[in-house]
PDB file of C-alpha atoms in Angstrom:
ATOM      1  CA  ALA A 133      22.238  42.780 -45.551  1.00 75.00           C
ATOM      2  CA  GLN A 134      18.552  43.519 -45.161  1.00 84.00           C
ATOM      3  CA  SER A 135      17.812  46.738 -43.395  1.00 90.00           C
ATOM      4  CA  VAL A 136      15.434  49.603 -42.824  1.00 94.00           C
ATOM      5  CA  ALA A 137      16.585  53.203 -42.495  1.00 96.00           C
ATOM      6  CA  GLN A 138      14.679  56.041 -40.927  1.00 97.00           C
ATOM      7  CA  PRO A 139      17.029  58.948 -41.591  1.00 96.00           C
ATOM      8  CA  GLU A 140      15.416  61.376 -39.138  1.00 96.00           C
ATOM      9  CA  ASP A 141      15.537  60.786 -35.404  1.00 95.00           C
ATOM     10  CA  GLN A 142      12.937  63.493 -34.926  1.00 97.00           C
ATOM     11  CA  VAL A 143      10.428  65.385 -37.044  1.00 98.00           C
ATOM     12  CA  ASN A 144       8.820  68.610 -35.849  1.00 98.00           C
ATOM     13  CA  VAL A 145       5.679  69.965 -37.455  1.00 98.00           C
ATOM     14  CA  ALA A 146       3.009  72.496 -36.565  1.00 98.00           C
ATOM     15  CA  GLU A 147      -0.542  71.347 -36.052  1.00 97.00           C
ATOM     16  CA  GLY A 148      -2.522  71.551 -39.260  1.00 97.00           C
ATOM     17  CA  ASN A 149       0.553  71.272 -41.478  1.00 98.00           C
ATOM     18  CA  PRO A 150       1.316  68.202 -43.575  1.00 97.00           C
ATOM     19  CA  LEU A 151       3.791  65.730 -42.174  1.00 97.00           C
ATOM     20  CA  THR A 152       6.186  63.246 -43.733  1.00 97.00           C
ATOM     21  CA  VAL A 153       8.210  60.595 -41.947  1.00 98.00           C
ATOM     22  CA  LYS A 154      10.802  59.012 -44.201  1.00 98.00           C
ATOM     23  CA  CYS A 155      11.731  55.373 -44.627  1.00 98.00           C
ATOM     24  CA  THR A 156      14.010  53.538 -47.028  1.00 97.00           C
ATOM     25  CA  TYR A 157      14.746  49.844 -47.104  1.00 95.00           C
ATOM     26  CA  SER A 158      17.126  47.296 -48.480  1.00 92.00           C
ATOM     27  CA  VAL A 159      15.859  43.758 -48.936  1.00 88.00           C
ATOM     28  CA  SER A 160      16.272  41.022 -51.466  1.00 83.00           C
ATOM     29  CA  GLY A 161      13.161  40.297 -53.470  1.00 82.00           C
ATOM     30  CA  ASN A 162       9.760  41.839 -52.945  1.00 83.00           C
ATOM     31  CA  PRO A 163       9.158  43.519 -49.617  1.00 88.00           C
ATOM     32  CA  TYR A 164       6.137  43.685 -47.400  1.00 91.00           C
ATOM     33  CA  LEU A 165       6.189  47.142 -45.802  1.00 94.00           C
ATOM     34  CA  PHE A 166       4.588  48.430 -42.635  1.00 95.00           C
ATOM     35  CA  TRP A 167       4.245  51.457 -40.416  1.00 97.00           C
ATOM     36  CA  TYR A 168       3.642  51.177 -36.686  1.00 97.00           C
ATOM     37  CA  VAL A 169       3.174  53.844 -34.019  1.00 97.00           C
ATOM     38  CA  GLN A 170       4.200  53.651 -30.373  1.00 95.00           C
ATOM     39  CA  TYR A 171       2.815  55.877 -27.646  1.00 94.00           C
ATOM     40  CA  PRO A 172       4.635  56.186 -24.295  1.00 90.00           C
ATOM     41  CA  ASN A 173       4.597  53.002 -22.230  1.00 86.00           C
ATOM     42  CA  ARG A 174       2.568  51.162 -24.850  1.00 89.00           C
ATOM     43  CA  GLY A 175       3.195  48.457 -27.397  1.00 91.00           C
ATOM     44  CA  LEU A 176       3.450  49.182 -31.096  1.00 95.00           C
ATOM     45  CA  GLN A 177       0.196  49.708 -32.975  1.00 96.00           C
ATOM     46  CA  PHE A 178      -0.221  48.810 -36.625  1.00 95.00           C
ATOM     47  CA  LEU A 179      -0.977  51.798 -38.912  1.00 96.00           C
ATOM     48  CA  LEU A 180      -0.806  50.530 -42.473  1.00 95.00           C
ATOM     49  CA  LYS A 181       0.850  48.072 -44.809  1.00 93.00           C
ATOM     50  CA  TYR A 182       1.857  47.553 -48.417  1.00 93.00           C
ATOM     51  CA  ILE A 183       1.756  43.990 -49.659  1.00 88.00           C
ATOM     52  CA  THR A 184       0.917  44.318 -53.333  1.00 86.00           C
ATOM     53  CA  GLY A 185      -1.216  46.405 -55.653  1.00 87.00           C
ATOM     54  CA  ASP A 186      -1.730  50.147 -55.500  1.00 90.00           C
ATOM     55  CA  ASN A 187       1.431  51.941 -54.437  1.00 92.00           C
ATOM     56  CA  LEU A 188      -0.523  54.403 -52.286  1.00 95.00           C
ATOM     57  CA  VAL A 189      -1.943  52.785 -49.190  1.00 95.00           C
ATOM     58  CA  LYS A 190      -4.214  54.371 -46.632  1.00 95.00           C
ATOM     59  CA  GLY A 191      -4.282  53.447 -42.988  1.00 93.00           C
ATOM     60  CA  SER A 192      -5.577  54.395 -39.605  1.00 91.00           C
ATOM     61  CA  TYR A 193      -6.024  57.952 -38.278  1.00 92.00           C
ATOM     62  CA  GLY A 194      -5.715  59.556 -41.724  1.00 95.00           C
ATOM     63  CA  PHE A 195      -2.189  58.318 -42.423  1.00 97.00           C
ATOM     64  CA  GLU A 196      -1.055  57.124 -45.819  1.00 97.00           C
ATOM     65  CA  ALA A 197       2.170  55.890 -47.348  1.00 97.00           C
ATOM     66  CA  GLU A 198       3.515  55.506 -50.845  1.00 94.00           C
ATOM     67  CA  PHE A 199       5.589  52.577 -51.975  1.00 94.00           C
ATOM     68  CA  ASN A 200       8.286  53.663 -54.427  1.00 94.00           C
ATOM     69  CA  LYS A 201      10.102  50.652 -55.796  1.00 92.00           C
ATOM     70  CA  SER A 202      12.756  52.561 -57.742  1.00 93.00           C
ATOM     71  CA  GLN A 203      13.728  54.611 -54.713  1.00 94.00           C
ATOM     72  CA  THR A 204      13.140  51.728 -52.267  1.00 94.00           C
ATOM     73  CA  SER A 205      11.158  54.078 -50.095  1.00 96.00           C
ATOM     74  CA  PHE A 206       7.946  53.919 -48.115  1.00 97.00           C
ATOM     75  CA  HIS A 207       7.372  57.382 -46.633  1.00 98.00           C
ATOM     76  CA  LEU A 208       4.544  57.974 -44.177  1.00 98.00           C
ATOM     77  CA  LYS A 209       2.377  61.033 -44.750  1.00 97.00           C
ATOM     78  CA  LYS A 210      -0.594  62.863 -43.339  1.00 97.00           C
ATOM     79  CA  PRO A 211      -2.180  65.967 -44.910  1.00 97.00           C
ATOM     80  CA  SER A 212      -2.908  67.732 -41.614  1.00 97.00           C
ATOM     81  CA  ALA A 213      -1.074  66.875 -38.397  1.00 97.00           C
ATOM     82  CA  LEU A 214      -2.717  66.743 -34.993  1.00 97.00           C
ATOM     83  CA  VAL A 215      -1.062  67.241 -31.617  1.00 97.00           C
ATOM     84  CA  SER A 216      -2.280  63.740 -30.750  1.00 95.00           C
ATOM     85  CA  ASP A 217      -0.137  62.343 -33.592  1.00 97.00           C
ATOM     86  CA  SER A 218       2.956  63.023 -31.482  1.00 97.00           C
ATOM     87  CA  ALA A 219       4.528  59.606 -30.937  1.00 97.00           C
ATOM     88  CA  LEU A 220       7.320  57.294 -32.048  1.00 96.00           C
ATOM     89  CA  TYR A 221       6.873  55.899 -35.556  1.00 98.00           C
ATOM     90  CA  PHE A 222       8.495  52.734 -36.829  1.00 97.00           C
ATOM     91  CA  CYS A 223       8.892  51.618 -40.409  1.00 97.00           C
ATOM     92  CA  ALA A 224       9.225  47.867 -40.867  1.00 95.00           C
ATOM     93  CA  VAL A 225       9.964  45.516 -43.729  1.00 93.00           C
ATOM     94  CA  SER A 226       9.405  41.828 -44.125  1.00 89.00           C
ATOM     95  CA  PRO A 227      11.097  40.089 -47.042  1.00 83.00           C
ATOM     96  CA  ALA A 228       8.504  38.178 -49.034  1.00 77.00           C
ATOM     97  CA  ASN A 229      10.789  35.140 -49.132  1.00 75.00           C
ATOM     98  CA  THR A 230      10.355  34.771 -45.369  1.00 74.00           C
ATOM     99  CA  GLY A 231       6.633  34.369 -45.876  1.00 71.00           C
ATOM    100  CA  GLY A 232       6.092  37.656 -44.114  1.00 71.00           C
ATOM    101  CA  PHE A 233       7.336  36.273 -40.815  1.00 77.00           C
ATOM    102  CA  LYS A 234      10.664  37.930 -40.258  1.00 82.00           C
ATOM    103  CA  THR A 235      10.070  41.639 -39.755  1.00 88.00           C
ATOM    104  CA  ILE A 236      12.927  44.114 -39.532  1.00 90.00           C
ATOM    105  CA  PHE A 237      12.148  47.382 -37.775  1.00 93.00           C
ATOM    106  CA  GLY A 238      13.773  50.744 -38.308  1.00 94.00           C
ATOM    107  CA  ALA A 239      15.200  52.690 -35.401  1.00 94.00           C
ATOM    108  CA  GLY A 240      12.107  54.858 -35.151  1.00 96.00           C
ATOM    109  CA  THR A 241      11.351  58.538 -35.746  1.00 97.00           C
ATOM    110  CA  ARG A 242       9.929  60.682 -33.007  1.00 97.00           C
ATOM    111  CA  LEU A 243       7.220  63.013 -34.265  1.00 98.00           C
ATOM    112  CA  PHE A 244       6.450  66.211 -32.368  1.00 97.00           C
ATOM    113  CA  VAL A 245       3.375  68.161 -33.407  1.00 97.00           C
ATOM    114  CA  LYS A 246       3.228  71.623 -31.906  1.00 96.00           C
ATOM    115  CA  ALA A 247      -0.094  73.323 -31.231  1.00 95.00           C
TER     116      ALA A 247
ATOM    117  CA  ASP B 207     -11.107  41.365 -28.126  1.00 63.00           C
ATOM    118  CA  ALA B 208      -8.662  41.648 -25.223  1.00 80.00           C
ATOM    119  CA  GLY B 209      -5.606  41.994 -27.438  1.00 93.00           C
ATOM    120  CA  VAL B 210      -2.242  40.475 -26.623  1.00 96.00           C
ATOM    121  CA  ILE B 211      -1.794  40.083 -22.883  1.00 97.00           C
ATOM    122  CA  GLN B 212       1.596  40.149 -21.211  1.00 97.00           C
ATOM    123  CA  SER B 213       2.560  39.627 -17.597  1.00 97.00           C
ATOM    124  CA  PRO B 214       4.061  40.940 -15.512  1.00 97.00           C
ATOM    125  CA  ARG B 215       4.067  44.542 -16.741  1.00 96.00           C
ATOM    126  CA  HIS B 216       7.108  45.344 -14.621  1.00 97.00           C
ATOM    127  CA  GLU B 217       9.755  43.049 -13.209  1.00 97.00           C
ATOM    128  CA  VAL B 218      12.680  44.032 -11.035  1.00 98.00           C
ATOM    129  CA  THR B 219      15.113  41.282 -10.139  1.00 97.00           C
ATOM    130  CA  GLU B 220      18.660  40.765  -9.025  1.00 97.00           C
ATOM    131  CA  MET B 221      21.431  39.527 -11.230  1.00 97.00           C
ATOM    132  CA  GLY B 222      21.546  35.753 -11.329  1.00 97.00           C
ATOM    133  CA  GLN B 223      17.861  35.226 -10.737  1.00 97.00           C
ATOM    134  CA  GLU B 224      15.549  33.459 -13.142  1.00 97.00           C
ATOM    135  CA  VAL B 225      12.982  35.605 -14.932  1.00 98.00           C
ATOM    136  CA  THR B 226       9.895  34.324 -16.725  1.00 98.00           C
ATOM    137  CA  LEU B 227       7.827  36.555 -18.973  1.00 98.00           C
ATOM    138  CA  ARG B 228       4.399  35.433 -20.119  1.00 98.00           C
ATOM    139  CA  CYS B 229       2.268  36.113 -23.165  1.00 98.00           C
ATOM    140  CA  LYS B 230      -1.241  35.276 -24.274  1.00 98.00           C
ATOM    141  CA  PRO B 231      -1.761  35.962 -27.996  1.00 97.00           C
ATOM    142  CA  ILE B 232      -4.970  37.113 -29.604  1.00 95.00           C
ATOM    143  CA  SER B 233      -7.424  34.244 -29.912  1.00 94.00           C
ATOM    144  CA  GLY B 234      -7.267  32.742 -33.394  1.00 91.00           C
ATOM    145  CA  HIS B 235      -3.791  33.994 -34.173  1.00 92.00           C
ATOM    146  CA  ASN B 236      -1.329  31.237 -34.983  1.00 91.00           C
ATOM    147  CA  SER B 237       1.971  33.106 -34.983  1.00 93.00           C
ATOM    148  CA  LEU B 238       3.734  34.607 -32.016  1.00 96.00           C
ATOM    149  CA  PHE B 239       6.787  36.834 -31.818  1.00 96.00           C
ATOM    150  CA  TRP B 240       9.040  37.929 -28.963  1.00 97.00           C
ATOM    151  CA  TYR B 241      10.887  41.241 -29.278  1.00 96.00           C
ATOM    152  CA  ARG B 242      13.259  43.199 -27.076  1.00 96.00           C
ATOM    153  CA  GLN B 243      13.418  47.007 -27.139  1.00 95.00           C
ATOM    154  CA  THR B 244      16.310  49.068 -25.824  1.00 94.00           C
ATOM    155  CA  MET B 245      17.487  52.582 -26.507  1.00 90.00           C
ATOM    156  CA  MET B 246      20.806  51.326 -27.837  1.00 91.00           C
ATOM    157  CA  ARG B 247      19.624  48.518 -30.095  1.00 90.00           C
ATOM    158  CA  GLY B 248      16.044  49.486 -30.887  1.00 90.00           C
ATOM    159  CA  LEU B 249      13.514  46.726 -31.497  1.00 92.00           C
ATOM    160  CA  GLU B 250      15.034  43.279 -31.968  1.00 92.00           C
ATOM    161  CA  LEU B 251      13.211  40.108 -32.953  1.00 92.00           C
ATOM    162  CA  LEU B 252      14.243  37.332 -30.583  1.00 95.00           C
ATOM    163  CA  ILE B 253      12.190  34.357 -31.721  1.00 95.00           C
ATOM    164  CA  TYR B 254       8.965  33.542 -33.502  1.00 94.00           C
ATOM    165  CA  PHE B 255       6.576  30.610 -33.507  1.00 95.00           C
ATOM    166  CA  ASN B 256       4.091  29.390 -36.067  1.00 92.00           C
ATOM    167  CA  ASN B 257       1.425  26.928 -34.955  1.00 92.00           C
ATOM    168  CA  ASN B 258       3.287  26.582 -31.622  1.00 94.00           C
ATOM    169  CA  VAL B 259       6.515  25.518 -33.341  1.00 94.00           C
ATOM    170  CA  PRO B 260       9.640  27.692 -33.058  1.00 95.00           C
ATOM    171  CA  ILE B 261      10.578  28.755 -36.576  1.00 92.00           C
ATOM    172  CA  ASP B 262      13.548  31.033 -36.070  1.00 90.00           C
ATOM    173  CA  ASP B 263      15.396  31.670 -32.831  1.00 93.00           C
ATOM    174  CA  SER B 264      18.461  33.251 -34.392  1.00 91.00           C
ATOM    175  CA  GLY B 265      17.737  36.483 -32.558  1.00 91.00           C
ATOM    176  CA  MET B 266      17.975  34.930 -29.112  1.00 94.00           C
ATOM    177  CA  PRO B 267      21.098  36.544 -27.694  1.00 88.00           C
ATOM    178  CA  GLU B 268      22.493  33.695 -25.629  1.00 86.00           C
ATOM    179  CA  ASP B 269      21.783  30.295 -24.203  1.00 91.00           C
ATOM    180  CA  ARG B 270      20.523  32.044 -21.106  1.00 96.00           C
ATOM    181  CA  PHE B 271      17.393  32.882 -23.098  1.00 97.00           C
ATOM    182  CA  SER B 272      14.765  30.286 -23.900  1.00 97.00           C
ATOM    183  CA  ALA B 273      11.183  30.441 -25.150  1.00 98.00           C
ATOM    184  CA  LYS B 274       8.348  27.958 -25.233  1.00 97.00           C
ATOM    185  CA  MET B 275       4.860  27.817 -26.633  1.00 97.00           C
ATOM    186  CA  PRO B 276       3.125  24.793 -25.114  1.00 96.00           C
ATOM    187  CA  ASN B 277      -0.222  25.654 -26.677  1.00 95.00           C
ATOM    188  CA  ALA B 278      -1.874  28.175 -28.953  1.00 94.00           C
ATOM    189  CA  SER B 279      -2.811  30.530 -26.136  1.00 95.00           C
ATOM    190  CA  PHE B 280       0.363  30.766 -24.066  1.00 96.00           C
ATOM    191  CA  SER B 281       4.058  31.446 -24.461  1.00 98.00           C
ATOM    192  CA  THR B 282       6.922  32.117 -22.079  1.00 98.00           C
ATOM    193  CA  LEU B 283      10.297  33.764 -22.432  1.00 98.00           C
ATOM    194  CA  LYS B 284      12.745  32.733 -19.745  1.00 98.00           C
ATOM    195  CA  ILE B 285      16.093  34.253 -18.825  1.00 97.00           C
ATOM    196  CA  GLN B 286      18.303  32.181 -16.551  1.00 97.00           C
ATOM    197  CA  PRO B 287      20.488  33.535 -15.086  1.00 96.00           C
ATOM    198  CA  SER B 288      19.568  37.168 -15.644  1.00 97.00           C
ATOM    199  CA  GLU B 289      22.188  39.902 -16.080  1.00 96.00           C
ATOM    200  CA  PRO B 290      21.964  43.713 -15.880  1.00 97.00           C
ATOM    201  CA  ARG B 291      22.417  43.966 -19.663  1.00 96.00           C
ATOM    202  CA  ASP B 292      19.139  42.088 -20.093  1.00 97.00           C
ATOM    203  CA  SER B 293      17.289  45.151 -18.802  1.00 97.00           C
ATOM    204  CA  ALA B 294      14.873  46.160 -21.547  1.00 97.00           C
ATOM    205  CA  VAL B 295      11.222  46.185 -22.531  1.00 96.00           C
ATOM    206  CA  TYR B 296      10.147  42.807 -23.870  1.00 98.00           C
ATOM    207  CA  PHE B 297       7.202  42.714 -26.263  1.00 97.00           C
ATOM    208  CA  CYS B 298       5.107  39.830 -27.422  1.00 97.00           C
ATOM    209  CA  ALA B 299       3.174  40.129 -30.684  1.00 96.00           C
ATOM    210  CA  SER B 300       0.819  37.846 -32.554  1.00 95.00           C
ATOM    211  CA  SER B 301      -0.477  37.508 -36.080  1.00 92.00           C
ATOM    212  CA  PHE B 302      -2.358  35.146 -38.344  1.00 87.00           C
ATOM    213  CA  TYR B 303      -0.748  33.226 -41.188  1.00 79.00           C
ATOM    214  CA  GLY B 304      -2.934  30.824 -43.124  1.00 73.00           C
ATOM    215  CA  LEU B 305      -2.918  29.128 -46.470  1.00 66.00           C
ATOM    216  CA  ALA B 306      -5.716  31.250 -47.872  1.00 63.00           C
ATOM    217  CA  GLU B 307      -5.440  34.313 -45.698  1.00 61.00           C
ATOM    218  CA  VAL B 308      -2.522  36.125 -44.157  1.00 67.00           C
ATOM    219  CA  SER B 309      -2.735  39.292 -42.179  1.00 70.00           C
ATOM    220  CA  TYR B 310       1.026  39.978 -42.068  1.00 81.00           C
ATOM    221  CA  GLU B 311       0.692  42.816 -39.578  1.00 89.00           C
ATOM    222  CA  GLN B 312       1.507  42.066 -35.985  1.00 93.00           C
ATOM    223  CA  TYR B 313      -0.435  43.009 -32.884  1.00 94.00           C
ATOM    224  CA  PHE B 314       1.706  43.911 -29.919  1.00 96.00           C
ATOM    225  CA  GLY B 315       1.137  43.505 -26.229  1.00 96.00           C
ATOM    226  CA  PRO B 316       1.863  46.316 -23.754  1.00 95.00           C
ATOM    227  CA  GLY B 317       5.300  44.924 -22.940  1.00 96.00           C
ATOM    228  CA  THR B 318       7.147  43.855 -19.819  1.00 97.00           C
ATOM    229  CA  ARG B 319       9.709  46.299 -18.475  1.00 97.00           C
ATOM    230  CA  LEU B 320      12.535  44.223 -17.011  1.00 98.00           C
ATOM    231  CA  THR B 321      15.134  45.726 -14.716  1.00 98.00           C
ATOM    232  CA  VAL B 322      18.004  43.543 -13.562  1.00 98.00           C
ATOM    233  CA  THR B 323      20.085  45.050 -10.759  1.00 97.00           C
TER     234      THR B 323
END
């Protein structure tokens, strides 16, 4: 079965410290990988994606993620967290054989950044 | 760009009533997705359209749910009759898929919070 796992329900980090939000996936074939962020009472906002090419992708607001094929992971990172980064983060995968249409979302990880 | 527009933002209805949720995708996007978000089940894909044609509705929970896309700028998700377990936030998202260019990422609307009593 195709799935996305975000092993941490919540991540706590102090402002200014680096942050990592973990994601692993299980899909057949090549995956298209995404990170989205959701603020309270808002829709999801696209942060970054990996389709092909360089395994390290950079996105909005200073976030980046690294595609690791052998570990089937796509962890989200930021060198220095801000209080305003506090939100719900979703990892998503779209199997390439669906043409990128069918996107499976993880359960989400809530990030708290303390001042 | 106005982004994806959804209406209403909040809907409270009684069990058994018909509910219609509306979505206007981003101009120029040719794919549209309906999702449901609950605490228990997370974010679930219900149905998606490409060029106004439903491609996959395997996520639609029951026959009580139906979705249409009569043109490139409008889609509806209808629940008839509604039940308390349908209470959730319903999101519409759009994207662009073309022969030469594909964006893959989806742009979400603000959602409709549905409460069925």
